[in-house]
N, CA, C and O of each residue as an XYZ file, in Angstrom:
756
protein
N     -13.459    -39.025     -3.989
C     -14.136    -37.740     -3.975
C     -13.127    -36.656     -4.363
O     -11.980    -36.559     -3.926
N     -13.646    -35.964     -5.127
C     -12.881    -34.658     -5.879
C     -12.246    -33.853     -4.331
O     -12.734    -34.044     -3.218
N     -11.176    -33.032     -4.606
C     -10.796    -32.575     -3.841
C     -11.312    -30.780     -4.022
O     -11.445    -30.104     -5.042
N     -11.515    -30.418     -2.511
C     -12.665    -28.924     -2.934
C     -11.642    -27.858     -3.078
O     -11.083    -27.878     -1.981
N     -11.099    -26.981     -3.762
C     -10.270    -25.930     -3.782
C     -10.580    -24.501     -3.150
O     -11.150    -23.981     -4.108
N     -10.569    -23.688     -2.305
C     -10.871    -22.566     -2.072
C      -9.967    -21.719     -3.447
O      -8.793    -21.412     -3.240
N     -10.580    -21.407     -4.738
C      -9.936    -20.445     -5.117
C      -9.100    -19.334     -5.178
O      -7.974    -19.231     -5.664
N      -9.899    -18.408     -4.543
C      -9.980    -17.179     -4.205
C      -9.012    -16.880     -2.224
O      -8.550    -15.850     -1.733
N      -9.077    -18.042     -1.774
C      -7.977    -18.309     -0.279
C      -7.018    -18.822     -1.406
O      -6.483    -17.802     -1.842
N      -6.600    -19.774     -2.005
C      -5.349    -19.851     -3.023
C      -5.106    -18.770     -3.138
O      -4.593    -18.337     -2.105
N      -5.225    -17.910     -4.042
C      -5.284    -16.796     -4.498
C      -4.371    -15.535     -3.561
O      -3.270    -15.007     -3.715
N      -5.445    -15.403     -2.573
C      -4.628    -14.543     -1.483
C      -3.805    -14.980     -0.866
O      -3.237    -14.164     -0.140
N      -3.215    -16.697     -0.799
C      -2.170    -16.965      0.093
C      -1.051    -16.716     -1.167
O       0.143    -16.582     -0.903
N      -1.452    -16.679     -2.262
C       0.006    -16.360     -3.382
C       0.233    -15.241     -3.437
O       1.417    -14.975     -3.648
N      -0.825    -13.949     -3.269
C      -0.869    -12.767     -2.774
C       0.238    -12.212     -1.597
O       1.041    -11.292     -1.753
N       0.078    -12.893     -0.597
C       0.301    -12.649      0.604
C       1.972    -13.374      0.350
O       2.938    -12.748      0.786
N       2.089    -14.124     -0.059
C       3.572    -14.628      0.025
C       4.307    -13.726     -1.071
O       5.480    -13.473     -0.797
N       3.842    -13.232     -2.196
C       4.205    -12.402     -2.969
C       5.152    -11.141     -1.909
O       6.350    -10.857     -1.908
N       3.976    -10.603     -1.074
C       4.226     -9.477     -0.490
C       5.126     -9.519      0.636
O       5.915     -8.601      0.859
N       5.038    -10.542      1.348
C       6.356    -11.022      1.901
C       7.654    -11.340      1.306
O       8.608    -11.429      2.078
N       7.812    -11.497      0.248
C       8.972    -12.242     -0.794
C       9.520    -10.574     -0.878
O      10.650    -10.267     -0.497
N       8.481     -9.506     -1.469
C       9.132     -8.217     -1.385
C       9.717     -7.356     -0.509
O      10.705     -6.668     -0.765
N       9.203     -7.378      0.382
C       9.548     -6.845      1.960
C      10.745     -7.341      2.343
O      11.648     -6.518      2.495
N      11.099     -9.101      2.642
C      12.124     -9.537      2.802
C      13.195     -9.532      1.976
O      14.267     -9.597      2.578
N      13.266     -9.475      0.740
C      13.822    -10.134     -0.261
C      14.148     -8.911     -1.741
O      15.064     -8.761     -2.550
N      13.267     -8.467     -1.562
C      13.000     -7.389     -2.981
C      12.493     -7.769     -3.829
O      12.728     -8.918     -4.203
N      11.583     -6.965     -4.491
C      11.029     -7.121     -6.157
C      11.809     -7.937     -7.108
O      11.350     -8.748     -7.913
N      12.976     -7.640     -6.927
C      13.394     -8.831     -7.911
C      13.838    -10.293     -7.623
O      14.381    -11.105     -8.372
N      13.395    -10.412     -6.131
C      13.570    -11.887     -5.783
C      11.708    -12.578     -6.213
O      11.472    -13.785     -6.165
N      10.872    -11.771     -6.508
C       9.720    -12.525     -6.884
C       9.821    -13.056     -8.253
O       9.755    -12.294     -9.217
N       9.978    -14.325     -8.387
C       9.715    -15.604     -9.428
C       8.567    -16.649     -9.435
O       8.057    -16.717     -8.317
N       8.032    -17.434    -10.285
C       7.489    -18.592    -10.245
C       7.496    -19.232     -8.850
O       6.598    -19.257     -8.008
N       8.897    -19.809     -8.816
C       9.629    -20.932     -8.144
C       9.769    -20.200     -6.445
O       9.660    -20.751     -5.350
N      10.007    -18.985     -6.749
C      10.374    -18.635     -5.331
C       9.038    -18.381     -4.846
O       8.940    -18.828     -3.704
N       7.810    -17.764     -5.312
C       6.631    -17.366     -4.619
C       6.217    -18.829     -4.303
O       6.408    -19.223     -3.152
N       5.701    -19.622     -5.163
C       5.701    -21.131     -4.770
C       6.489    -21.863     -3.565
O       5.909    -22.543     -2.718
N       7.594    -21.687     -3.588
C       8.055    -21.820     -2.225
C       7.424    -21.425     -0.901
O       7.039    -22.224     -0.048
N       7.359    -20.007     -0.822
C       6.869    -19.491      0.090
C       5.629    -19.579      0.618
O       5.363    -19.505      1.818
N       4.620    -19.786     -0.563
C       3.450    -20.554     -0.703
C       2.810    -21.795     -0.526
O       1.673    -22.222     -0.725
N       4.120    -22.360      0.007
C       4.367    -23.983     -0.004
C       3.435    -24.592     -1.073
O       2.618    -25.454     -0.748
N       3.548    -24.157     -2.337
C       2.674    -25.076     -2.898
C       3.655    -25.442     -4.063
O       4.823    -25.101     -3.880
N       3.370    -26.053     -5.175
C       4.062    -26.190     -5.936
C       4.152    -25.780     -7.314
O       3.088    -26.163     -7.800
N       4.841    -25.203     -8.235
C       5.526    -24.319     -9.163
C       3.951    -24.567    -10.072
O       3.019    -23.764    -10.035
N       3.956    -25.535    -10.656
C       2.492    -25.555    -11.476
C       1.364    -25.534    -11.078
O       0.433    -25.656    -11.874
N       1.154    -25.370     -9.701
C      -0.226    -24.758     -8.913
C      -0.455    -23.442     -8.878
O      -1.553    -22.887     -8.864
N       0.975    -22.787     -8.858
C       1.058    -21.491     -8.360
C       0.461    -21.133    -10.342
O      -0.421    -20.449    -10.859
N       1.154    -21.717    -10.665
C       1.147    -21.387    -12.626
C      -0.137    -21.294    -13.166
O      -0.425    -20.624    -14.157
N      -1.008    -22.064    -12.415
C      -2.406    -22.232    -13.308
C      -2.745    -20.857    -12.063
O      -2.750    -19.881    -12.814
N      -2.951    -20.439    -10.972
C      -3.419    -18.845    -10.906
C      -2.930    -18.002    -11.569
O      -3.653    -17.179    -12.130
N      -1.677    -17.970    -11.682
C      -0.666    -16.717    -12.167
C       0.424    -17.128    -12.929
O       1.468    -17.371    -12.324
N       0.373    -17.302    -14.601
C       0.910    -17.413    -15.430
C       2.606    -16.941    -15.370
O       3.591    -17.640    -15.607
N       2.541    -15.649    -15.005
C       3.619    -15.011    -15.081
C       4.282    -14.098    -13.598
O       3.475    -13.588    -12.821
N       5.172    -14.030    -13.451
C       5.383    -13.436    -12.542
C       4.666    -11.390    -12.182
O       4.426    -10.965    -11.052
N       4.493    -10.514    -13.562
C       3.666     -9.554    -13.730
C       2.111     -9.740    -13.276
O       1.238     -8.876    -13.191
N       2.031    -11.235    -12.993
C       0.054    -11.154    -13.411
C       0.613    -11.084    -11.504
O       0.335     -9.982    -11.032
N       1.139    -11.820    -10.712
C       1.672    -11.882     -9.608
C       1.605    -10.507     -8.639
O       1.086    -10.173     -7.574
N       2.368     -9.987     -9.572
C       2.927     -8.691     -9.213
C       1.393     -7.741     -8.730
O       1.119     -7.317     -7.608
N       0.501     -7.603    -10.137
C      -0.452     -6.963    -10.422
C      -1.695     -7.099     -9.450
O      -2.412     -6.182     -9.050
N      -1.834     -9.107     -9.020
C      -2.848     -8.717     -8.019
C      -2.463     -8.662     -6.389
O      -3.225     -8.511     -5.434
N      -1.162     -8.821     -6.410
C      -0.382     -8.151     -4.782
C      -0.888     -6.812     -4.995
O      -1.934     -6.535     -4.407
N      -0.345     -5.919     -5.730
C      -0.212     -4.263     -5.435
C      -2.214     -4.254     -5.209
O      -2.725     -3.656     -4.262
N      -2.981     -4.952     -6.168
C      -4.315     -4.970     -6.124
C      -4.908     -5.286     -4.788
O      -5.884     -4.677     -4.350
N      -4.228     -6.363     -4.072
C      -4.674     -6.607     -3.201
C      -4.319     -6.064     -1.811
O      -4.865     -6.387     -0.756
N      -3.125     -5.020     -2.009
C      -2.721     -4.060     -1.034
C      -3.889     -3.028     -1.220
O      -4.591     -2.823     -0.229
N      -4.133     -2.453     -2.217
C      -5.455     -1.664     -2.431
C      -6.644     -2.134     -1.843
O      -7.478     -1.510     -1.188
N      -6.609     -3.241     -2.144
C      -8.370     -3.515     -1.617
C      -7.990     -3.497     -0.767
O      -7.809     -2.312     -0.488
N      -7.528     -4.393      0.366
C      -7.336     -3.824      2.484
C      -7.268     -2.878      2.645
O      -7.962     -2.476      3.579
N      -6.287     -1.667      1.782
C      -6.493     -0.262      2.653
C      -8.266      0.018      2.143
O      -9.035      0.532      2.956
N      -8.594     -0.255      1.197
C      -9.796      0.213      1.316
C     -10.690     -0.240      1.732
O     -11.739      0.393      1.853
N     -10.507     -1.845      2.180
C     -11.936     -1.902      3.491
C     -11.408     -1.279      4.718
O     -12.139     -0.374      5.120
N     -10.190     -1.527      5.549
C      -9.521     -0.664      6.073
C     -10.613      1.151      6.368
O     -11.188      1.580      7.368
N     -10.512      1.498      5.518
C     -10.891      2.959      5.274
C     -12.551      3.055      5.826
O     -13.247      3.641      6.655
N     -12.641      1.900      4.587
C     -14.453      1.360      4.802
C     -15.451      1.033      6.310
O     -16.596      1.296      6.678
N     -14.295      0.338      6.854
C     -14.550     -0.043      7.998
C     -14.003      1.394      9.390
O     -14.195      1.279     10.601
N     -13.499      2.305      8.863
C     -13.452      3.554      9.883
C     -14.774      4.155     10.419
O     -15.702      4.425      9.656
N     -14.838      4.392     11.990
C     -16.012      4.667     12.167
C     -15.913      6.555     11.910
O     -14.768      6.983     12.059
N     -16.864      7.506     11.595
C     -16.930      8.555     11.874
C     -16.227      9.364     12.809
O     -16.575      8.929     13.906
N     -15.219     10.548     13.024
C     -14.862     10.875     13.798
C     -15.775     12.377     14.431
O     -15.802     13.030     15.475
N     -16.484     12.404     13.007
C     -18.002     13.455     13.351
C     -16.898     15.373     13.197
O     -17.160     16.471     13.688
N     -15.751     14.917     12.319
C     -14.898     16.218     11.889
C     -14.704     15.723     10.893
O     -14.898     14.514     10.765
N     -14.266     16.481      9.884
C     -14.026     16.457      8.320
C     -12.467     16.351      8.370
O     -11.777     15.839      7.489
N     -11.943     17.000      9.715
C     -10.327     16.821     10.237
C     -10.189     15.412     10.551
O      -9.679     14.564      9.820
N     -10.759     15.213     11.863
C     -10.587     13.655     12.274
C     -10.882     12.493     11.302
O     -10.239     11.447     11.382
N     -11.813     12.667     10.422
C     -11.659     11.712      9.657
C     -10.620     11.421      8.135
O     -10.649     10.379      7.481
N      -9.790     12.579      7.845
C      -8.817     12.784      6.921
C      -7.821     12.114      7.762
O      -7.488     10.968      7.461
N      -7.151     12.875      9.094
C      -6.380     12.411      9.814
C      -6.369     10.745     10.053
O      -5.175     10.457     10.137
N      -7.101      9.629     10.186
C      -7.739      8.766     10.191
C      -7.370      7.779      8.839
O      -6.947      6.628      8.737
N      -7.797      8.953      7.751
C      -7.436      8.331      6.459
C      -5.998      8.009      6.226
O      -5.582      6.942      5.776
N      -5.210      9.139      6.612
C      -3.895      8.850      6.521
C      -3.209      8.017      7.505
O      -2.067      7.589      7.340
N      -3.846      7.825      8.406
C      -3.406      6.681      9.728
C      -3.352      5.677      9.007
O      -2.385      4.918      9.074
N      -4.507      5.442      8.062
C      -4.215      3.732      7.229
C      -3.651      3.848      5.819
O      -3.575      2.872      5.073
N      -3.325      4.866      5.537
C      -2.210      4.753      4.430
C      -0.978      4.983      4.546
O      -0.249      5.007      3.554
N      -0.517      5.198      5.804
C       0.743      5.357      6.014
C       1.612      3.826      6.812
O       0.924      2.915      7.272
N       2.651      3.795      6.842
C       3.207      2.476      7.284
C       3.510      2.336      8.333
O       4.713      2.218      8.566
N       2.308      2.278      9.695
C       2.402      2.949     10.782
C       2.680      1.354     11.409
O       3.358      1.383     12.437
N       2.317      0.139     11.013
C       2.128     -1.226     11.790
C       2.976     -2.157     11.038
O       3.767     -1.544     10.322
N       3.081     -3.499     10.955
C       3.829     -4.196     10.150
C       2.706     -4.474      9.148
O       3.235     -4.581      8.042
N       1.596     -4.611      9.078
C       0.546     -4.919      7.775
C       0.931     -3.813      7.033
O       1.183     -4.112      5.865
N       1.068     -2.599      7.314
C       0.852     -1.426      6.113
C       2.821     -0.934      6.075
O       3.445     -0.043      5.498
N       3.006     -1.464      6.513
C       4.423     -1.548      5.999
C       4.841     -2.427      4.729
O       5.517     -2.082      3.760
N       4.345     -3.458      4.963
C       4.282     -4.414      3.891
C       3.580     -3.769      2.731
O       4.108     -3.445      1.667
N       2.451     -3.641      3.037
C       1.968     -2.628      1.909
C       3.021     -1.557      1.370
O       3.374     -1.448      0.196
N       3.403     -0.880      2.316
C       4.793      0.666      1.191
C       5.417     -0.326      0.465
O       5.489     -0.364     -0.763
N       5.964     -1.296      1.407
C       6.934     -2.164      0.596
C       6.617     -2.446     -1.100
O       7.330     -2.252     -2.084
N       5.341     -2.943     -0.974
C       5.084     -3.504     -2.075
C       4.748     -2.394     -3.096
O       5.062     -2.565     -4.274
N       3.927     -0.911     -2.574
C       3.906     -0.109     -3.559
C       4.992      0.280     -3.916
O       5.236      0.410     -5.115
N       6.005      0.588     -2.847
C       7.136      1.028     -3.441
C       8.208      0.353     -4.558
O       9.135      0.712     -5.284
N       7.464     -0.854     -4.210
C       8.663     -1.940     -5.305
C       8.081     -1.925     -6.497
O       8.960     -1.795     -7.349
N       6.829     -2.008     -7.057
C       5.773     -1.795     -8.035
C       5.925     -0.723     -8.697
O       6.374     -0.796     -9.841
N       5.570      0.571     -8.101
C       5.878      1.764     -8.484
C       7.185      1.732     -9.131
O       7.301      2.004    -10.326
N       8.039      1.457     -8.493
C       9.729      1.652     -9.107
C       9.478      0.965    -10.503
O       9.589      1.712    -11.475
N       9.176     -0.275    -10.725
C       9.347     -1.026    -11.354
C       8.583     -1.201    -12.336
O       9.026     -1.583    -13.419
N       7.111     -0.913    -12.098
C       6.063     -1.380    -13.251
C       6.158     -1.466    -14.555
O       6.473     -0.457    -15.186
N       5.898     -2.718    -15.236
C       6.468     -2.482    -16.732
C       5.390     -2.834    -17.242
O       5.449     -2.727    -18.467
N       4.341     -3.238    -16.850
C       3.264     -3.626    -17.500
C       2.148     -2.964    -17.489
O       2.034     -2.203    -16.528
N       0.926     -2.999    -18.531
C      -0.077     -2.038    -18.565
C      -1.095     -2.378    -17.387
O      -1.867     -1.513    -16.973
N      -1.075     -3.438    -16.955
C      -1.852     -4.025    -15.759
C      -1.289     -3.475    -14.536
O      -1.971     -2.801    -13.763
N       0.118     -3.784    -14.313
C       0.857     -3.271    -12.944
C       0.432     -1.594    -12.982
O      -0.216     -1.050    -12.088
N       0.928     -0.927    -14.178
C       0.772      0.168    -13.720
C      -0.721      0.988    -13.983
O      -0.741      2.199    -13.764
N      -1.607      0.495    -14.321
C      -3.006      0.733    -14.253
C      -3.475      0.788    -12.442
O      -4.110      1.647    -11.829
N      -2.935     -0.343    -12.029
C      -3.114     -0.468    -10.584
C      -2.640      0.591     -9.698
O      -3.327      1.124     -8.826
N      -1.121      0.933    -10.043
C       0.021      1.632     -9.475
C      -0.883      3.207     -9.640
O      -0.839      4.135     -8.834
N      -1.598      3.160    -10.797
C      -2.121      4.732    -10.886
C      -3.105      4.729    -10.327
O      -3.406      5.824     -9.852
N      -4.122      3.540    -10.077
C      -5.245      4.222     -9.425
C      -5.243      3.915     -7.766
O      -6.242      4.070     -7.064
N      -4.031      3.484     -7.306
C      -3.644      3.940     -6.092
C      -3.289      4.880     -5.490
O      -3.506      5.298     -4.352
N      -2.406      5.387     -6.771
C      -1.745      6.981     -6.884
C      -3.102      7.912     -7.043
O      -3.132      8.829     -6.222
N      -4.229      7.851     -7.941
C      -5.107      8.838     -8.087
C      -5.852      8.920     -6.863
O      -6.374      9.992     -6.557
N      -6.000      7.557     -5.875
C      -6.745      7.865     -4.413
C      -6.298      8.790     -3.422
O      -6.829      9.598     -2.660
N      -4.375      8.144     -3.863
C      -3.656      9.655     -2.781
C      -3.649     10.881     -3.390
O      -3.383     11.873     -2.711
N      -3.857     10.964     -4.367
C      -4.446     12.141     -4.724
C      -4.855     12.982     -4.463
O      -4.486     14.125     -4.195
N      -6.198     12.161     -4.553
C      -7.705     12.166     -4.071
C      -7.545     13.098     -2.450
O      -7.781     14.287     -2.237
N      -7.133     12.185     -1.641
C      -6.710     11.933     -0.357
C      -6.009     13.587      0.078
O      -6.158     14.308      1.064
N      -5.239     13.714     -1.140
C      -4.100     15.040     -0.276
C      -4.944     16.209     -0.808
O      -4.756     17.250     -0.179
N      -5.875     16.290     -1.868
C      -6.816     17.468     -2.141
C      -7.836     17.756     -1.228
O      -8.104     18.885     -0.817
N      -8.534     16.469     -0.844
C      -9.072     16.942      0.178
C      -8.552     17.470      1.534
O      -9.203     18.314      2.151
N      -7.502     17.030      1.955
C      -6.927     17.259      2.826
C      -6.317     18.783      3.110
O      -6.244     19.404      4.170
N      -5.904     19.154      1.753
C      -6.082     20.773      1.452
C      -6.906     21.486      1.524
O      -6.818     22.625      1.982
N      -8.232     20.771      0.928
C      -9.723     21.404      1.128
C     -10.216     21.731      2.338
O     -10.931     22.692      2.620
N      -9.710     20.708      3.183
C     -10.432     20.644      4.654
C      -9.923     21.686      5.506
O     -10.497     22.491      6.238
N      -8.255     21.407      5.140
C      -7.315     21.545      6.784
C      -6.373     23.160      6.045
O      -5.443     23.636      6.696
N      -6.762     23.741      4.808
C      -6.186     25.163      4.430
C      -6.965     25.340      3.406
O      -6.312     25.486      2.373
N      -7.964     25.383      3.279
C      -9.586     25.751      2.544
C      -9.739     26.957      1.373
O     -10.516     27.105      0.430
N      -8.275     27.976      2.061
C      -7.547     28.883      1.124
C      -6.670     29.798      0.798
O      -6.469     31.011      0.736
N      -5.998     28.231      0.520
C      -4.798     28.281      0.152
C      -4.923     27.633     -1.288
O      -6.074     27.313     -1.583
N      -3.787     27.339     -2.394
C      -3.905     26.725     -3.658
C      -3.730     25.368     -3.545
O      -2.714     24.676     -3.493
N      -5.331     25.016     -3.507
C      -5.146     23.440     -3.226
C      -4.538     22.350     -4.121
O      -4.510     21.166     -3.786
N      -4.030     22.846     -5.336
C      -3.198     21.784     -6.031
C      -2.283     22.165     -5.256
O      -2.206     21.528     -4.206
N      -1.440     23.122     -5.433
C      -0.093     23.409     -4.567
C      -0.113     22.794     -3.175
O       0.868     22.084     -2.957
N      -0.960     22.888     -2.213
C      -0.671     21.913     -1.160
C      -0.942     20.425     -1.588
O      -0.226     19.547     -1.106
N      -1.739     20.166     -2.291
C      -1.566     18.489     -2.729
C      -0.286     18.123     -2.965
O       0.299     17.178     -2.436
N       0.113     18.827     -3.709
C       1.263     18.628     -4.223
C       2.558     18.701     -3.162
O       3.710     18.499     -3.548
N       2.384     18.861     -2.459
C       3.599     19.128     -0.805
C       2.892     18.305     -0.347
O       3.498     17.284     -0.673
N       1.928     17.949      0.248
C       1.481     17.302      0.984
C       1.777     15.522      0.396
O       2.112     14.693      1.242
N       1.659     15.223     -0.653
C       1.955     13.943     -1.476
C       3.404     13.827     -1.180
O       4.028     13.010     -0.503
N       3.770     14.853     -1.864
C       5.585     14.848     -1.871
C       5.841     14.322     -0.110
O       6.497     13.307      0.122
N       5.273     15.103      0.944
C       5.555     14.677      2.345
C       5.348     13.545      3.085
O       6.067     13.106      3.983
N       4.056     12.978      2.548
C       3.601     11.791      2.659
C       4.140     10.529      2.267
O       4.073      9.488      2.922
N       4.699     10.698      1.118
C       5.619      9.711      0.429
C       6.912      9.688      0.942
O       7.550      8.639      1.034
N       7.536     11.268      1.438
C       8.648     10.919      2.093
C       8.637     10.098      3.450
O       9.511      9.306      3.800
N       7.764     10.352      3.982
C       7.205      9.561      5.336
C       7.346      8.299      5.044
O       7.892      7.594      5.892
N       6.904      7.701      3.803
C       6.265      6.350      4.212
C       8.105      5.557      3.463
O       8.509      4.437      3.776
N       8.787      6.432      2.594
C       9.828      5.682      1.913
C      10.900      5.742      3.570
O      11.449      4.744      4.037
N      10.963      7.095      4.168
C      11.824      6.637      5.487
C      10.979      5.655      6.316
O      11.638      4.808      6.919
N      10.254      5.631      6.392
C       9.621      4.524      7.637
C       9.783      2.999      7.138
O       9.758      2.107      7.986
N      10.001      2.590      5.346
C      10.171      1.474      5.370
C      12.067      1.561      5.162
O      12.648      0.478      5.088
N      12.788      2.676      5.094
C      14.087      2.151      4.642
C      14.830      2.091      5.918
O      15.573      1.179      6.279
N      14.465      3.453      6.719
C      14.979      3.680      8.577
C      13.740      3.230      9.298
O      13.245      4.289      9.685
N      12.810      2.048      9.774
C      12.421      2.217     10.857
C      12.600      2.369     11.875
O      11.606      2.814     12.448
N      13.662      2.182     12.657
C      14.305      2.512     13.166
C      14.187      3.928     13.925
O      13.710      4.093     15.047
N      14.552      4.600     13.345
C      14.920      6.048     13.313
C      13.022      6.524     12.948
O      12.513      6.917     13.997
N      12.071      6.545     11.823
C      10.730      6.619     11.744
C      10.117      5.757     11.857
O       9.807      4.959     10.972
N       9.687      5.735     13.448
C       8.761      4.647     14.246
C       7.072      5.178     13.737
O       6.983      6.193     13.046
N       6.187      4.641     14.019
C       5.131      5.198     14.204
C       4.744      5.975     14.823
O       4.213      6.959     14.308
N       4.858      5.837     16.165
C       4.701      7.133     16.348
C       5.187      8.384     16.018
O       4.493      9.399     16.080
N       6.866      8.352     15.513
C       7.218      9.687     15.041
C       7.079      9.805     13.136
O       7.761     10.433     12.326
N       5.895      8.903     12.963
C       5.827      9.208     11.579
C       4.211     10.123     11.903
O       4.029     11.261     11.468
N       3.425      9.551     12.522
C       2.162     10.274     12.975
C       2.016     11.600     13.748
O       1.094     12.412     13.674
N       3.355     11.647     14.661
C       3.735     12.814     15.069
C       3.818     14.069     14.087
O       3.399     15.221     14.202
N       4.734     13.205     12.767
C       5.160     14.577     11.523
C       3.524     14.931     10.960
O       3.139     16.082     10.758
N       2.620     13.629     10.747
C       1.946     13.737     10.019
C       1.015     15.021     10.635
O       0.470     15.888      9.951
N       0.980     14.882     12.348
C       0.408     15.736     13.009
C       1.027     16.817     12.846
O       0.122     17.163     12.087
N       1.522     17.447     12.837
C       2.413     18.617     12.585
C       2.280     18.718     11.279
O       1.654     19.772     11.168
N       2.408     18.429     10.528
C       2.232     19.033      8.993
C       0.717     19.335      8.761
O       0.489     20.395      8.177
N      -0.384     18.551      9.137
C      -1.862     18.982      9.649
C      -1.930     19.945     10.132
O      -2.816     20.626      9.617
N      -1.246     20.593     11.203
C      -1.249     21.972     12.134
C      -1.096     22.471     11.566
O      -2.026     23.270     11.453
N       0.128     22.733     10.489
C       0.909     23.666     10.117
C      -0.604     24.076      8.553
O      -1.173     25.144      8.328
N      -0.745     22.857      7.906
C      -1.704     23.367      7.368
C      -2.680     23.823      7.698
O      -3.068     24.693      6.918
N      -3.583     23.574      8.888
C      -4.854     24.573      9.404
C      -4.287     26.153      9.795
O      -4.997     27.135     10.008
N      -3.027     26.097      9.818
C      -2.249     27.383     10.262
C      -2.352     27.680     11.830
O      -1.785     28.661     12.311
């Protein structure tokens, strides 16, 4: 009897070891041979999902996207246009070890992207935080120049999430949610 393959569980366990290989190891320790390892499977299994180490690359950062966005999906109402921004940024920031892994991996992607696939991904992650810090202007300083606070507010956000994966240490979660709270204040004024 044929043996049954879960595709798509393949798939995310090469995903998932990808994103571990980065976190531990760095972007440039992801190869063929080494994700396969980690994957415990073997070099030409891993080959017939993912040809190249870029196609690799492309559906990790993809598949960091899709969780934050069921993530998001799955938030219940906080019944404020505040509480639920605040909320938003709770799951895009690298407050747990799952969404740490995630900076990790955007951050290694981002640095790096050389391909029209990687960075197609890399941008429309980037256009959600975007998304994310305009409204957040809209909501929480309504008028003030809401590109101009997007634009601080991104810049702040990103600094958050690059210290929380390089010092955790020093930016725990709670004192990354703390800033985030405080920079919220400071914008409602």
């Amino acid at each position: 009897m044929p043996k049954i393959v879960d595709h798509d569980a393949r798939q995310l366990a090469i995903t998932r070891a990808v994103a571990r290989l980065i976190e531990r190891d760095g972007i440039h320790a992801v190869s063929v041979r080494s994700v396969a390892a980690e994957a415990d499977m073997q070099p030409s299994t891993l080959r017939h999902y993912f040809p190249s180490s870029d196609q690799m690359l492309a559906a990790t950062i993809a598949m960091v996207r899709d969780d934050q966005a069921a993530r998001l999906a799955a938030l219940d109402a906080t019944g404020s246009a505040q509480g639920d921004i605040r909320q938003a940024w709770l799951q895009a920031l690298p407050l747990d070890a799952t969404r740490r892994t995630e900076a990790h991996v955007w951050l290694a992607v981002t640095a790096t992207a050389r391909t029209t696939a990687l960075r197609a991904v890399v941008h429309d992650i980037n256009a959600g935080l975007g998304h994310l810090c305009e409204a957040t202007a809209r909501v929480f300083a309504p008028h003030s120049d809401i590109g101009q606070e997007a634009l601080c507010l991104r810049a702040f956000t990103d600094g958050l999430a690059v210290n929380a994966v390089s010092d955790p240490d020093t930016f725990t979660a709670e004192r990354v949610a703390g800033a985030l709270d405080r920079y919220l204040a400071h914008l409602r004024g």
